[in-house]
């Protein structure tokens, strides 16, 4: 079977950085075309400067490498998106529409679209949130992502394209800090614990949100994309979750390893966003369709994070 040639947009973000490595390991270093606005000093493999808003440039890269799959990760997240809604819409939605158009034109075999728990809003049931439910998101990030999900479904229904997606919860990882998200505290807390043994949290102590650890994000993304097409019942985006936690629970779990650690709470604008999202997720459709099953719970994630963070 011919190896895929995979274009990754937003390759220097929190997920992109690690997904590019995982894709290189799985498919070969020369099969992956990493693209972003800036290069990284330590990047390995093929890298191209690419602004996803420059449609001609995106098309030239698709043609140059004869790309067969696209993972479209470039996006502005929930909190940063509120600072510039128009730009967020352009990057998160307009750029995705161009990608879908180019993918159809160039007969791209598979597309991956990352969505988010940000598609939920105040009318969504917060406990065990079902796959299909009420979506009235309060952020431009959420609005752009739920619209992207609908476009994925439209292109699949109308043109028979193979488009797959995941609604990521908060992603916890140690290689690359997330920027501009509401769940970012769950990564920052580890770095502050290791550096200063104290953390000032921007969410309230009892704000419960679903999370997932990066090794499970990589597993989920690669497994979903490798699953036989006949098993994929949803072309918009699958709910997944690793575990749910509050800042206080995460603090207590870190304190087991760093007893002198202290925490204070100074909620800011991000509290309102967090309060409109789910607390726990029903990811049974992903479990049934492509055997999603996370390896990490909160305790094993905390142990692994603390063992791997380099300050
Ligand atoms: C954010 O907080 O905006 C993201 C997300 C949950 O999509 N991490």
Coordinates of C-alpha atoms and ligand atoms in Angstrom, one line a residue:
X1 CA 0.0 0.0 0.0
X2 CA 1.3 3.5 -0.9
X3 CA 2.4 5.5 2.2
X4 CA 0.3 8.6 2.9
X5 CA 1.9 12.1 2.4
X6 CA 0.5 14.1 5.3
X7 CA 0.3 17.9 5.5
X8 CA 0.0 19.2 9.1
X9 CA -1.0 22.9 9.6
X10 CA -0.3 24.6 13.0
X11 CA 2.5 22.1 13.5
X12 CA 4.2 24.1 16.3
X13 CA 1.2 24.2 18.6
X14 CA 0.7 22.1 21.7
X15 CA -0.8 19.2 19.8
X16 CA 1.0 19.8 16.5
X17 CA 4.5 19.5 18.0
X18 CA 3.9 16.0 19.3
X19 CA 1.6 14.8 16.6
X20 CA 4.2 15.5 13.9
X21 CA 6.7 13.3 15.8
X22 CA 4.1 10.6 16.2
X23 CA 3.2 10.7 12.5
X24 CA 6.8 10.7 11.5
X25 CA 7.4 7.6 13.7
X26 CA 4.4 5.8 12.2
X27 CA 4.6 6.7 8.5
X28 CA 8.3 7.8 8.0
X29 CA 10.0 11.1 8.4
X30 CA 9.8 12.1 4.8
X31 CA 6.1 11.5 4.6
X32 CA 5.1 14.4 6.9
X33 CA 5.0 18.0 5.8
X34 CA 5.0 20.2 8.9
X35 CA 3.8 23.8 8.4
X36 CA 3.4 26.9 10.5
X37 CA 4.1 30.6 10.6
X38 CA 7.5 30.1 12.3
X39 CA 10.0 27.2 12.3
X40 CA 11.3 25.6 15.5
X41 CA 15.0 25.4 16.3
X42 CA 14.8 21.7 17.0
X43 CA 12.4 20.7 14.2
X44 CA 13.3 17.4 12.4
X45 CA 12.0 16.5 9.0
X46 CA 10.3 18.6 6.3
X47 CA 9.1 22.0 7.4
X48 CA 7.4 24.7 5.2
X49 CA 6.5 28.2 6.3
X50 CA 2.8 28.5 5.6
X51 CA 0.0 30.9 6.6
X52 CA -3.3 29.0 6.4
X53 CA -5.0 32.2 5.3
X54 CA -2.8 32.3 2.2
X55 CA -4.8 29.9 0.0
X56 CA -2.4 30.0 -2.9
X57 CA 0.5 29.0 -0.7
X58 CA -1.6 26.1 0.8
X59 CA -2.4 24.9 -2.7
X60 CA 1.2 25.1 -3.9
X61 CA 2.3 23.0 -1.0
X62 CA -0.4 20.4 -1.6
X63 CA 0.8 20.2 -5.3
X64 CA 4.5 20.3 -4.5
X65 CA 4.4 17.3 -2.2
X66 CA 1.4 15.5 -3.8
X67 CA -0.3 15.5 -0.4
X68 CA -2.8 12.7 0.3
X69 CA -3.9 13.6 3.9
X70 CA -4.3 16.9 5.8
X71 CA -4.4 17.4 9.6
X72 CA -5.7 20.9 10.0
X73 CA -4.5 21.9 13.5
X74 CA -4.0 25.7 13.1
X75 CA -6.5 27.5 15.3
X76 CA -6.8 30.2 18.0
X77 CA -8.2 28.8 21.3
X78 CA -11.1 29.8 23.5
X79 CA -9.6 32.7 25.6
X80 CA -7.3 34.2 23.0
X81 CA -10.1 34.0 20.4
X82 CA -12.2 36.4 22.5
X83 CA -9.5 39.1 22.0
X84 CA -9.9 39.0 18.2
X85 CA -13.1 37.3 17.1
X86 CA -12.7 38.3 13.4
X87 CA -9.2 36.9 13.1
X88 CA -10.3 33.8 15.1
X89 CA -13.2 33.2 12.6
X90 CA -10.7 33.6 9.7
X91 CA -8.2 31.1 11.1
X92 CA -10.6 28.6 12.6
X93 CA -13.3 28.6 9.9
X94 CA -12.4 30.4 6.7
X95 CA -9.0 28.6 6.5
X96 CA -10.8 25.3 7.1
X97 CA -13.3 26.0 4.3
X98 CA -10.4 26.7 1.9
X99 CA -8.7 23.4 3.0
X100 CA -12.0 21.5 2.4
X101 CA -12.3 23.1 -1.0
X102 CA -8.7 22.3 -2.0
X103 CA -9.0 18.8 -0.6
X104 CA -12.0 18.2 -2.8
X105 CA -10.2 19.7 -5.8
X106 CA -7.0 17.7 -5.3
X107 CA -8.8 14.5 -4.3
X108 CA -7.2 14.4 -0.8
X109 CA -7.9 11.0 0.7
X110 CA -8.4 11.9 4.4
X111 CA -8.8 15.0 6.5
X112 CA -8.5 15.4 10.3
X113 CA -10.4 18.3 11.9
X114 CA -9.8 19.0 15.6
X115 CA -12.8 20.2 17.5
X116 CA -13.3 20.9 21.1
X117 CA -15.5 20.7 24.2
X118 CA -15.8 24.5 23.5
X119 CA -18.6 23.6 21.1
X120 CA -20.8 23.2 24.2
X121 CA -22.5 26.0 25.9
X122 CA -24.9 26.9 28.7
X123 CA -27.8 24.8 27.3
X124 CA -25.7 21.6 27.0
X125 CA -26.1 19.0 29.8
X126 CA -22.9 19.3 31.8
X127 CA -22.8 15.8 33.1
X128 CA -22.0 12.9 30.9
X129 CA -22.5 15.2 27.9
X130 CA -23.8 13.1 25.0
X131 CA -22.3 13.0 21.5
X132 CA -25.3 14.8 20.0
X133 CA -26.8 17.5 22.2
X134 CA -27.6 21.2 22.4
X135 CA -24.8 23.3 21.0
X136 CA -25.0 27.1 21.7
X137 CA -21.4 28.0 22.4
X138 CA -20.6 31.3 24.0
X139 CA -17.1 31.9 22.5
X140 CA -16.1 32.6 18.9
X141 CA -13.8 29.6 19.2
X142 CA -16.8 27.3 20.0
X143 CA -18.9 28.9 17.3
X144 CA -16.2 28.4 14.7
X145 CA -15.5 24.8 15.7
X146 CA -19.2 23.7 15.7
X147 CA -19.6 25.4 12.3
X148 CA -16.4 23.5 11.1
X149 CA -17.9 20.3 12.3
X150 CA -21.1 21.0 10.2
X151 CA -19.0 21.7 7.1
X152 CA -17.1 18.4 7.6
X153 CA -20.4 16.6 7.6
X154 CA -21.6 18.6 4.5
X155 CA -18.5 17.7 2.5
X156 CA -18.7 14.1 3.5
X157 CA -22.4 13.9 2.6
X158 CA -22.2 15.9 -0.6
X159 CA -18.8 14.7 -2.0
X160 CA -18.2 11.4 -0.2
X161 CA -15.0 12.8 1.4
X162 CA -13.3 11.0 4.3
X163 CA -13.2 13.6 7.1
X164 CA -12.7 12.6 10.7
X165 CA -12.6 14.7 13.9
X166 CA -12.3 14.7 17.6
X167 CA -13.7 17.1 20.2
X168 CA -10.6 17.4 22.4
X169 CA -11.1 18.2 26.1
X170 CA -8.3 20.1 27.9
X171 CA -5.0 18.6 26.8
X172 CA -2.3 18.1 29.4
X173 CA 1.3 17.7 28.2
X174 CA 4.9 18.6 29.1
X175 CA 6.7 19.3 25.8
X176 CA 5.0 22.4 24.7
X177 CA 2.9 24.9 26.7
X178 CA -0.6 25.6 25.4
X179 CA -1.4 29.3 24.6
X180 CA -4.7 31.1 24.9
X181 CA -7.0 28.3 26.2
X182 CA -9.3 28.0 29.2
X183 CA -7.8 24.7 30.3
X184 CA -4.2 25.9 30.2
X185 CA -4.1 26.1 34.0
X186 CA -3.8 22.3 34.1
X187 CA -0.5 22.5 32.3
X188 CA 0.9 25.7 33.9
X189 CA 0.3 24.3 37.4
X190 CA 2.9 21.6 36.8
X191 CA 5.6 24.0 35.6
X192 CA 4.9 26.4 38.5
X193 CA 4.9 23.5 41.0
X194 CA 8.4 22.4 39.8
X195 CA 9.8 25.9 39.5
X196 CA 8.3 27.9 42.4
X197 CA 6.2 25.4 44.4
X198 CA 3.2 27.7 44.2
X199 CA 0.5 28.5 41.6
X200 CA -2.1 31.2 41.2
X201 CA -5.0 29.6 39.4
X202 CA -7.3 31.6 37.1
X203 CA -10.2 29.3 37.7
X204 CA -12.1 28.6 40.9
X205 CA -11.0 25.6 43.0
X206 CA -14.1 23.5 42.2
X207 CA -14.4 24.1 38.4
X208 CA -14.6 20.6 37.0
X209 CA -13.6 20.1 33.4
X210 CA -12.8 17.1 31.2
X211 CA -9.1 16.5 30.3
X212 CA -6.9 14.1 28.5
X213 CA -3.2 13.4 28.6
X214 CA -1.1 13.9 25.5
X215 CA -0.1 10.2 24.9
X216 CA -3.9 9.4 24.8
X217 CA -4.4 12.4 22.4
X218 CA -1.9 10.9 20.1
X219 CA -3.3 7.4 20.4
X220 CA -6.9 8.7 19.8
X221 CA -5.9 10.7 16.8
X222 CA -3.8 8.0 15.1
X223 CA -6.3 5.3 15.9
X224 CA -9.3 7.3 14.6
X225 CA -7.4 8.1 11.3
X226 CA -6.3 4.5 10.8
X227 CA -9.8 3.0 11.5
X228 CA -11.5 1.3 8.6
X229 CA -13.9 3.8 6.9
X230 CA -16.9 1.5 7.5
X231 CA -16.4 1.9 11.3
X232 CA -16.6 5.7 11.2
X233 CA -20.2 6.6 11.9
X234 CA -19.5 10.3 12.5
X235 CA -17.7 12.7 10.1
X236 CA -18.0 15.8 12.3
X237 CA -16.2 15.1 15.6
X238 CA -16.1 12.4 18.3
X239 CA -16.5 13.1 22.0
X240 CA -13.5 11.8 23.9
X241 CA -12.3 12.2 27.5
X242 CA -9.5 10.8 29.7
X243 CA -10.7 12.0 33.1
X244 CA -12.4 15.0 34.7
X245 CA -10.8 17.1 37.4
X246 CA -11.0 20.4 39.3
X247 CA -8.0 22.7 40.1
X248 CA -8.2 21.6 43.7
X249 CA -8.2 17.9 42.9
X250 CA -5.2 18.4 40.6
X251 CA -3.4 20.4 43.3
X252 CA -4.0 17.7 45.8
X253 CA -2.7 15.1 43.4
X254 CA 0.5 17.1 42.7
X255 CA 0.9 17.8 46.5
X256 CA 1.3 14.0 47.0
X257 CA 4.6 14.4 45.2
X258 CA 5.5 18.0 46.1
X259 CA 4.1 18.4 49.7
X260 CA 5.3 22.1 50.1
X261 CA 3.3 23.2 47.0
X262 CA 0.7 25.9 47.7
X263 CA -2.1 27.3 45.5
X264 CA -4.3 30.4 45.4
X265 CA -7.3 31.2 43.3
X266 CA -7.9 34.4 41.4
X267 CA -10.6 33.7 38.8
X268 CA -10.6 35.9 35.6
X269 CA -12.6 36.0 32.4
X270 CA -11.8 32.4 31.7
X271 CA -14.1 31.3 34.6
X272 CA -17.2 32.3 32.6
X273 CA -16.0 30.2 29.6
X274 CA -15.2 27.2 31.9
X275 CA -18.6 27.5 33.6
X276 CA -20.4 27.0 30.2
X277 CA -18.5 23.8 29.3
X278 CA -19.2 20.2 30.3
X279 CA -17.9 18.6 33.5
X280 CA -17.9 15.0 32.2
X281 CA -18.2 13.6 28.7
X282 CA -20.0 10.5 27.3
X283 CA -17.5 9.2 24.8
X284 CA -19.2 5.8 24.2
X285 CA -19.6 6.4 20.4
X286 CA -15.8 6.7 20.0
X287 CA -15.4 3.6 22.3
X288 CA -17.8 1.6 20.1
X289 CA -16.7 2.8 16.7
X290 CA -12.9 2.7 16.9
X291 CA -12.2 1.3 20.4
X292 CA -11.2 4.5 22.1
X293 CA -10.0 3.7 25.6
X294 CA -7.6 6.1 27.4
X295 CA -4.5 4.7 29.2
X296 CA -4.1 7.5 31.7
X297 CA -6.2 8.5 34.7
X298 CA -5.4 11.6 36.8
X299 CA -2.9 9.9 39.1
X300 CA -0.9 8.2 36.4
X301 CA -0.9 11.4 34.4
X302 CA 0.4 13.5 37.3
X303 CA 3.2 11.0 38.0
X304 CA 4.3 10.9 34.3
X305 CA 4.1 14.8 34.0
X306 CA 6.3 15.3 37.1
X307 CA 8.8 12.7 35.8
X308 CA 9.1 14.3 32.4
X309 CA 9.0 18.1 32.9
X310 CA 12.3 19.7 32.3
X311 CA 12.8 23.1 34.0
Ligands
LIG1 C1 -9.2 25.7 25.4 O1 -9.1 25.7 26.6 O2 -9.6 26.6 24.7 C2 -8.8 24.4 24.7 C3 -9.9 23.5 24.4 C4 -10.6 22.8 25.5 O3 -10.4 23.4 23.3 N1 -7.8 23.7 25.4

